[in-house]
Amino acid sequence: MTKLSVRHLLGIKNLNENDIQTILDTAAQFKEVINRPIKKVPSLRDITIANVFFENSTRTRLSFELAEKRLSADVVNFSASGSSVTKGETLLDTVNNILAMKVDMIVMRHSSPGAPHYLSTRIPANVVNAGDGTHEHPTQALLDAFSMREKLGDLAGKKIAIIGDITHSRVALSNIFCLQKLGAEIMVCGPSTLIPKHLDELGVKISHNVKEALAWCDVANVLRIQLERQQIKYFPSLREYSLYYGINKAMLDDLNKEIVLMHPGPINRGVELSSDAADSPHSIILDQVENGVAVRMAVLYLLAQQ
């Protein structure tokens, strides 16, 4: 296992291809560990990690906590609701108070883009970005790439379609950066109101026809509509969105090839994916959840070596 070129995991943009391959190769070894009868290794014994979440999370938070415990780290959980943040304490003061208790690493989710980057320049601990607003979600992109690689092998030349709410998705941007560094071709698909202007400057194809995107791709990574981030209406109704951009099993069966179906969760069943598509043999959604633990173990282990 070689070292990473960075002290913090703030975004895929900061990683090079060697870093990504190192994380994915290390994750493959940890996946073997978590499928043993005894799932723990002492790799991070005596390391204390704080999970500092200023936004709601189920999968990411549980996945990080499980990864930390599988590595034998001591874990501290912090939630903004019910903390001194509600009394007006700043982000930096909050984290410095946690670090005063001798914490070695911070895993942070925040609603403001750039919050982990700000923190990384002001504290001595390693910082892992678990999602910052609509900016990046690096560990999700890494686990998506790991899941694709497990299913398809080398991703160079593979065609990946990212379908749904691209504008408000941190997963989309991290996936674009990650998959391009691994040599994949990317297409984004969704209503024109949910695809950012100038996205084509990142070297991605753009489509507004979901059937065209499915016929083109080897993997369809479907994103949910992030209503909690939308200040205005971007389309008339969820029913209309589902009619034009929802994916069902009949559409998958009509393709003259097998494609892989992915979703970072949580799924809004009946909107972007029908239940028969989400639960079909095409889907590797639960594999993504399992792989998330191995990938996050790899990230924490490699950063702890820095």
CSV table of C-alpha atoms in Angstrom, one decimal:
chain,number,residue,atom,x,y,z
A,1,MET,CA,0.0,0.0,0.0
A,2,THR,CA,1.6,3.3,-1.1
A,3,LYS,CA,1.0,6.7,0.4
A,4,LEU,CA,-1.4,9.4,-0.8
A,5,SER,CA,-0.2,12.7,-2.1
A,6,VAL,CA,-2.6,14.6,0.2
A,7,ARG,CA,-3.0,15.0,4.0
A,8,HIS,CA,-6.8,15.6,3.7
A,9,LEU,CA,-9.6,14.2,1.5
A,10,LEU,CA,-11.3,17.4,0.6
A,11,GLY,CA,-12.5,16.5,-2.9
A,12,ILE,CA,-11.6,14.3,-5.9
A,13,LYS,CA,-10.3,17.4,-7.7
A,14,ASN,CA,-7.3,17.3,-5.3
A,15,LEU,CA,-6.4,13.7,-6.0
A,16,ASN,CA,-4.4,12.3,-8.9
A,17,GLU,CA,-5.0,9.0,-10.7
A,18,ASN,CA,-2.4,7.2,-8.5
A,19,ASP,CA,-4.2,8.3,-5.3
A,20,ILE,CA,-7.5,7.0,-6.6
A,21,GLN,CA,-6.0,3.7,-7.7
A,22,THR,CA,-4.3,3.4,-4.3
A,23,ILE,CA,-7.5,3.9,-2.4
A,24,LEU,CA,-9.4,1.5,-4.6
A,25,ASP,CA,-6.7,-1.2,-4.3
A,26,THR,CA,-6.6,-0.7,-0.5
A,27,ALA,CA,-10.4,-0.9,-0.4
A,28,ALA,CA,-10.3,-4.3,-2.2
A,29,GLN,CA,-8.1,-5.6,0.6
A,30,PHE,CA,-10.4,-4.2,3.3
A,31,LYS,CA,-13.5,-5.7,1.6
A,32,GLU,CA,-11.9,-9.1,2.1
A,33,VAL,CA,-11.5,-8.2,5.8
A,34,ILE,CA,-15.1,-7.1,6.4
A,35,ASN,CA,-16.3,-10.4,4.9
A,36,ARG,CA,-14.4,-12.5,7.4
A,37,PRO,CA,-16.1,-13.9,10.5
A,38,ILE,CA,-14.0,-11.5,12.6
A,39,LYS,CA,-14.3,-8.2,10.9
A,40,LYS,CA,-11.9,-6.0,13.0
A,41,VAL,CA,-8.3,-5.1,12.4
A,42,PRO,CA,-6.1,-3.1,14.8
A,43,SER,CA,-4.9,-0.7,12.1
A,44,LEU,CA,-6.1,2.6,13.7
A,45,ARG,CA,-5.9,1.5,17.4
A,46,ASP,CA,-5.2,4.6,19.6
A,47,ILE,CA,-6.4,7.0,16.8
A,48,THR,CA,-9.5,9.0,17.7
A,49,ILE,CA,-11.9,10.2,14.9
A,50,ALA,CA,-14.7,12.7,15.3
A,51,ASN,CA,-17.7,12.5,13.0
A,52,VAL,CA,-18.9,16.1,12.8
A,53,PHE,CA,-22.2,16.3,10.9
A,54,PHE,CA,-24.0,19.6,10.3
A,55,GLU,CA,-26.4,18.0,7.9
A,56,ASN,CA,-28.7,14.9,8.1
A,57,SER,CA,-27.2,11.6,7.0
A,58,THR,CA,-28.0,7.9,7.3
A,59,ARG,CA,-25.7,5.8,5.0
A,60,THR,CA,-22.7,8.1,5.0
A,61,ARG,CA,-22.6,8.5,8.8
A,62,LEU,CA,-23.2,4.8,9.6
A,63,SER,CA,-20.7,3.8,6.9
A,64,PHE,CA,-18.0,6.0,8.3
A,65,GLU,CA,-18.7,5.0,11.9
A,66,LEU,CA,-18.6,1.3,11.0
A,67,ALA,CA,-15.4,1.8,9.0
A,68,GLU,CA,-13.8,3.5,12.0
A,69,LYS,CA,-14.8,0.7,14.4
A,70,ARG,CA,-13.7,-2.0,12.0
A,71,LEU,CA,-10.3,-0.3,12.1
A,72,SER,CA,-10.4,-0.3,15.9
A,73,ALA,CA,-10.4,3.6,16.1
A,74,ASP,CA,-12.0,5.4,19.0
A,75,VAL,CA,-15.1,7.2,17.6
A,76,VAL,CA,-16.8,10.5,18.8
A,77,ASN,CA,-20.1,11.5,17.1
A,78,PHE,CA,-21.2,15.1,16.9
A,79,SER,CA,-24.5,16.3,15.6
A,80,ALA,CA,-25.2,20.1,15.0
A,81,SER,CA,-28.8,19.8,16.3
A,82,GLY,CA,-28.7,19.9,20.1
A,83,SER,CA,-25.1,21.3,20.1
A,84,SER,CA,-23.7,24.7,21.0
A,85,VAL,CA,-23.9,25.6,17.2
A,86,THR,CA,-27.5,26.4,17.9
A,87,LYS,CA,-26.3,28.9,20.5
A,88,GLY,CA,-24.2,30.7,18.0
A,89,GLU,CA,-20.8,29.0,18.2
A,90,THR,CA,-18.7,29.2,15.1
A,91,LEU,CA,-17.6,26.2,13.0
A,92,LEU,CA,-13.9,26.8,13.9
A,93,ASP,CA,-14.6,27.1,17.7
A,94,THR,CA,-16.8,24.0,17.6
A,95,VAL,CA,-14.0,21.9,15.9
A,96,ASN,CA,-11.2,23.4,18.1
A,97,ASN,CA,-13.2,22.4,21.2
A,98,ILE,CA,-13.4,18.8,19.8
A,99,LEU,CA,-9.7,18.8,19.0
A,100,ALA,CA,-8.8,20.0,22.5
A,101,MET,CA,-10.0,16.6,23.6
A,102,LYS,CA,-7.1,15.1,21.6
A,103,VAL,CA,-9.0,14.0,18.4
A,104,ASP,CA,-6.7,13.0,15.5
A,105,MET,CA,-9.0,13.1,12.5
A,106,ILE,CA,-12.3,14.9,11.6
A,107,VAL,CA,-14.9,13.5,9.2
A,108,MET,CA,-17.2,16.4,8.4
A,109,ARG,CA,-20.4,17.0,6.5
A,110,HIS,CA,-21.6,20.7,6.1
A,111,SER,CA,-24.2,22.5,4.0
A,112,SER,CA,-21.7,25.2,3.0
A,113,PRO,CA,-19.4,24.4,0.0
A,114,GLY,CA,-15.8,24.8,1.0
A,115,ALA,CA,-16.3,24.3,4.7
A,116,PRO,CA,-13.8,21.3,5.0
A,117,HIS,CA,-11.3,23.2,2.9
A,118,TYR,CA,-11.5,26.2,5.3
A,119,LEU,CA,-11.1,23.9,8.3
A,120,SER,CA,-8.1,22.0,6.8
A,121,THR,CA,-6.1,25.2,6.7
A,122,ARG,CA,-6.8,26.1,10.3
A,123,ILE,CA,-6.4,22.8,12.3
A,124,PRO,CA,-3.7,20.2,12.6
A,125,ALA,CA,-5.9,17.2,12.3
A,126,ASN,CA,-6.6,15.3,9.0
A,127,VAL,CA,-10.0,16.3,7.5
A,128,VAL,CA,-12.2,14.0,5.4
A,129,ASN,CA,-15.0,15.7,3.5
A,130,ALA,CA,-18.3,13.7,3.9
A,131,GLY,CA,-20.1,16.1,1.7
A,132,ASP,CA,-20.0,19.9,1.5
A,133,GLY,CA,-23.2,21.5,0.2
A,134,THR,CA,-23.6,21.1,-3.6
A,135,HIS,CA,-19.8,20.9,-4.1
A,136,GLU,CA,-18.2,17.5,-3.6
A,137,HIS,CA,-18.8,14.1,-1.9
A,138,PRO,CA,-15.4,12.4,-2.6
A,139,THR,CA,-16.0,9.1,-0.7
A,140,GLN,CA,-19.3,8.5,-2.6
A,141,ALA,CA,-17.5,8.9,-5.9
A,142,LEU,CA,-14.7,6.5,-4.8
A,143,LEU,CA,-17.2,3.9,-3.7
A,144,ASP,CA,-19.1,4.3,-7.0
A,145,ALA,CA,-15.9,3.8,-8.9
A,146,PHE,CA,-15.0,0.8,-6.8
A,147,SER,CA,-18.4,-0.7,-7.4
A,148,MET,CA,-18.1,-0.1,-11.2
A,149,ARG,CA,-14.6,-1.5,-11.3
A,150,GLU,CA,-15.7,-4.6,-9.4
A,151,LYS,CA,-18.5,-5.2,-11.9
A,152,LEU,CA,-16.8,-4.1,-15.2
A,153,GLY,CA,-13.1,-4.3,-14.6
A,154,ASP,CA,-10.9,-1.4,-15.8
A,155,LEU,CA,-13.0,1.7,-16.3
A,156,ALA,CA,-10.9,3.2,-19.2
A,157,GLY,CA,-13.2,3.7,-22.1
A,158,LYS,CA,-16.4,2.7,-20.2
A,159,LYS,CA,-19.4,4.9,-20.8
A,160,ILE,CA,-21.1,6.2,-17.6
A,161,ALA,CA,-24.4,8.2,-17.6
A,162,ILE,CA,-25.3,10.3,-14.6
A,163,ILE,CA,-29.0,11.0,-14.7
A,164,GLY,CA,-31.1,13.3,-12.6
A,165,ASP,CA,-30.6,16.5,-10.6
A,166,ILE,CA,-27.0,17.5,-11.6
A,167,THR,CA,-27.3,21.1,-10.5
A,168,HIS,CA,-27.8,20.3,-6.8
A,169,SER,CA,-25.8,17.1,-6.6
A,170,ARG,CA,-22.4,16.9,-5.0
A,171,VAL,CA,-22.2,13.3,-6.1
A,172,ALA,CA,-22.4,14.3,-9.8
A,173,LEU,CA,-19.3,16.6,-9.6
A,174,SER,CA,-17.2,14.1,-7.6
A,175,ASN,CA,-18.2,11.3,-10.0
A,176,ILE,CA,-17.3,13.3,-13.1
A,177,PHE,CA,-13.8,14.2,-11.7
A,178,CYS,CA,-13.2,10.6,-10.4
A,179,LEU,CA,-14.3,8.7,-13.5
A,180,GLN,CA,-12.6,11.0,-15.9
A,181,LYS,CA,-9.3,10.5,-14.1
A,182,LEU,CA,-9.9,6.7,-14.5
A,183,GLY,CA,-10.4,7.2,-18.2
A,184,ALA,CA,-14.2,6.8,-18.5
A,185,GLU,CA,-16.5,8.7,-20.8
A,186,ILE,CA,-19.3,10.7,-19.0
A,187,MET,CA,-22.7,11.8,-20.1
A,188,VAL,CA,-25.1,13.8,-17.9
A,189,CYS,CA,-28.8,13.6,-18.5
A,190,GLY,CA,-31.7,15.5,-17.1
A,191,PRO,CA,-34.0,18.5,-17.7
A,192,SER,CA,-32.2,21.6,-18.9
A,193,THR,CA,-33.1,23.4,-15.7
A,194,LEU,CA,-31.3,20.8,-13.6
A,195,ILE,CA,-28.0,20.8,-15.7
A,196,PRO,CA,-25.6,23.6,-14.8
A,197,LYS,CA,-24.6,26.0,-17.6
A,198,HIS,CA,-21.1,25.5,-19.0
A,199,LEU,CA,-20.9,21.9,-17.7
A,200,ASP,CA,-19.7,20.8,-21.2
A,201,GLU,CA,-16.5,22.7,-20.4
A,202,LEU,CA,-15.6,19.7,-18.1
A,203,GLY,CA,-15.6,17.5,-21.2
A,204,VAL,CA,-18.9,15.7,-20.5
A,205,LYS,CA,-21.6,14.9,-23.0
A,206,ILE,CA,-25.1,16.4,-22.3
A,207,SER,CA,-28.4,14.8,-23.1
A,208,HIS,CA,-32.0,15.6,-22.2
A,209,ASN,CA,-33.4,12.2,-23.4
A,210,VAL,CA,-33.2,9.4,-20.8
A,211,LYS,CA,-33.7,6.6,-23.4
A,212,GLU,CA,-30.8,8.0,-25.4
A,213,ALA,CA,-28.6,8.1,-22.3
A,214,LEU,CA,-29.5,4.5,-21.4
A,215,ALA,CA,-28.8,3.2,-24.9
A,216,TRP,CA,-25.4,4.9,-24.9
A,217,CYS,CA,-24.1,3.9,-21.4
A,218,ASP,CA,-22.6,0.9,-19.7
A,219,VAL,CA,-23.5,2.2,-16.3
A,220,ALA,CA,-26.5,4.5,-15.3
A,221,ASN,CA,-25.9,6.3,-12.0
A,222,VAL,CA,-29.3,7.7,-11.1
A,223,LEU,CA,-29.5,10.7,-8.8
A,224,ARG,CA,-32.5,11.8,-6.7
A,225,ILE,CA,-34.3,15.2,-7.0
A,226,GLN,CA,-32.9,17.3,-4.1
A,227,LEU,CA,-36.0,19.2,-3.2
A,228,GLU,CA,-34.4,20.4,0.1
A,229,ARG,CA,-31.8,22.4,-1.9
A,230,GLN,CA,-34.2,23.9,-4.4
A,231,GLN,CA,-35.4,27.4,-3.7
A,232,ILE,CA,-37.5,27.6,-6.9
A,233,LYS,CA,-39.5,25.2,-9.0
A,234,TYR,CA,-37.2,23.6,-11.7
A,235,PHE,CA,-40.0,21.5,-13.3
A,236,PRO,CA,-43.8,21.4,-13.0
A,237,SER,CA,-44.3,18.4,-10.8
A,238,LEU,CA,-42.6,15.2,-9.6
A,239,ARG,CA,-45.2,13.2,-11.6
A,240,GLU,CA,-44.1,15.0,-14.8
A,241,TYR,CA,-40.4,14.5,-13.9
A,242,SER,CA,-41.0,10.8,-13.4
A,243,LEU,CA,-42.9,10.5,-16.7
A,244,TYR,CA,-40.0,12.0,-18.7
A,245,TYR,CA,-36.9,11.0,-16.6
A,246,GLY,CA,-38.0,8.1,-14.4
A,247,ILE,CA,-36.4,4.7,-15.1
A,248,ASN,CA,-38.4,1.5,-14.9
A,249,LYS,CA,-37.6,-2.2,-15.6
A,250,ALA,CA,-39.4,-2.2,-19.0
A,251,MET,CA,-37.0,0.5,-20.2
A,252,LEU,CA,-34.0,-1.6,-19.1
A,253,ASP,CA,-35.4,-4.8,-20.7
A,254,ASP,CA,-35.9,-2.9,-24.0
A,255,LEU,CA,-32.2,-2.2,-24.3
A,256,ASN,CA,-30.3,-4.7,-26.5
A,257,LYS,CA,-27.5,-4.9,-23.9
A,258,GLU,CA,-27.0,-5.4,-20.1
A,259,ILE,CA,-26.3,-2.2,-18.2
A,260,VAL,CA,-25.4,-1.6,-14.5
A,261,LEU,CA,-27.9,0.5,-12.5
A,262,MET,CA,-26.6,2.6,-9.5
A,263,HIS,CA,-28.0,5.1,-7.1
A,264,PRO,CA,-26.2,6.8,-4.2
A,265,GLY,CA,-29.4,6.8,-2.0
A,266,PRO,CA,-31.8,7.6,-0.6
A,267,ILE,CA,-34.0,6.5,-3.5
A,268,ASN,CA,-37.3,8.2,-4.1
A,269,ARG,CA,-39.1,5.2,-5.4
A,270,GLY,CA,-41.6,6.0,-8.2
A,271,VAL,CA,-39.8,9.3,-9.0
A,272,GLU,CA,-36.3,8.7,-10.5
A,273,LEU,CA,-36.5,4.9,-10.2
A,274,SER,CA,-39.4,2.5,-10.1
A,275,SER,CA,-39.3,-0.3,-7.5
A,276,ASP,CA,-39.0,-3.0,-10.2
A,277,ALA,CA,-35.9,-1.3,-11.6
A,278,ALA,CA,-34.3,-0.6,-8.2
A,279,ASP,CA,-34.7,-4.2,-7.2
A,280,SER,CA,-33.8,-5.7,-10.6
A,281,PRO,CA,-30.7,-7.8,-11.4
A,282,HIS,CA,-29.3,-4.7,-13.2
A,283,SER,CA,-29.1,-2.9,-9.8
A,284,ILE,CA,-25.9,-2.9,-7.6
A,285,ILE,CA,-27.3,-0.3,-5.2
A,286,LEU,CA,-26.8,-2.5,-2.1
A,287,ASP,CA,-23.3,-3.5,-3.3
A,288,GLN,CA,-22.5,0.2,-3.2
A,289,VAL,CA,-23.6,0.4,0.4
A,290,GLU,CA,-21.4,-2.6,1.3
A,291,ASN,CA,-18.4,-1.2,-0.7
A,292,GLY,CA,-18.8,2.2,1.1
A,293,VAL,CA,-17.5,0.7,4.3
A,294,ALA,CA,-14.4,-0.8,2.6
A,295,VAL,CA,-13.6,2.4,0.7
A,296,ARG,CA,-14.0,4.6,3.8
A,297,MET,CA,-11.8,2.1,5.7
A,298,ALA,CA,-9.2,2.6,3.0
A,299,VAL,CA,-9.4,6.4,3.1
A,300,LEU,CA,-9.1,6.6,6.9
A,301,TYR,CA,-6.2,4.1,7.0
A,302,LEU,CA,-4.2,5.9,4.2
A,303,LEU,CA,-4.8,9.3,5.7
A,304,ALA,CA,-3.7,8.1,9.1
A,305,GLN,CA,-0.3,7.1,7.6
A,306,GLN,CA,0.4,10.8,6.5
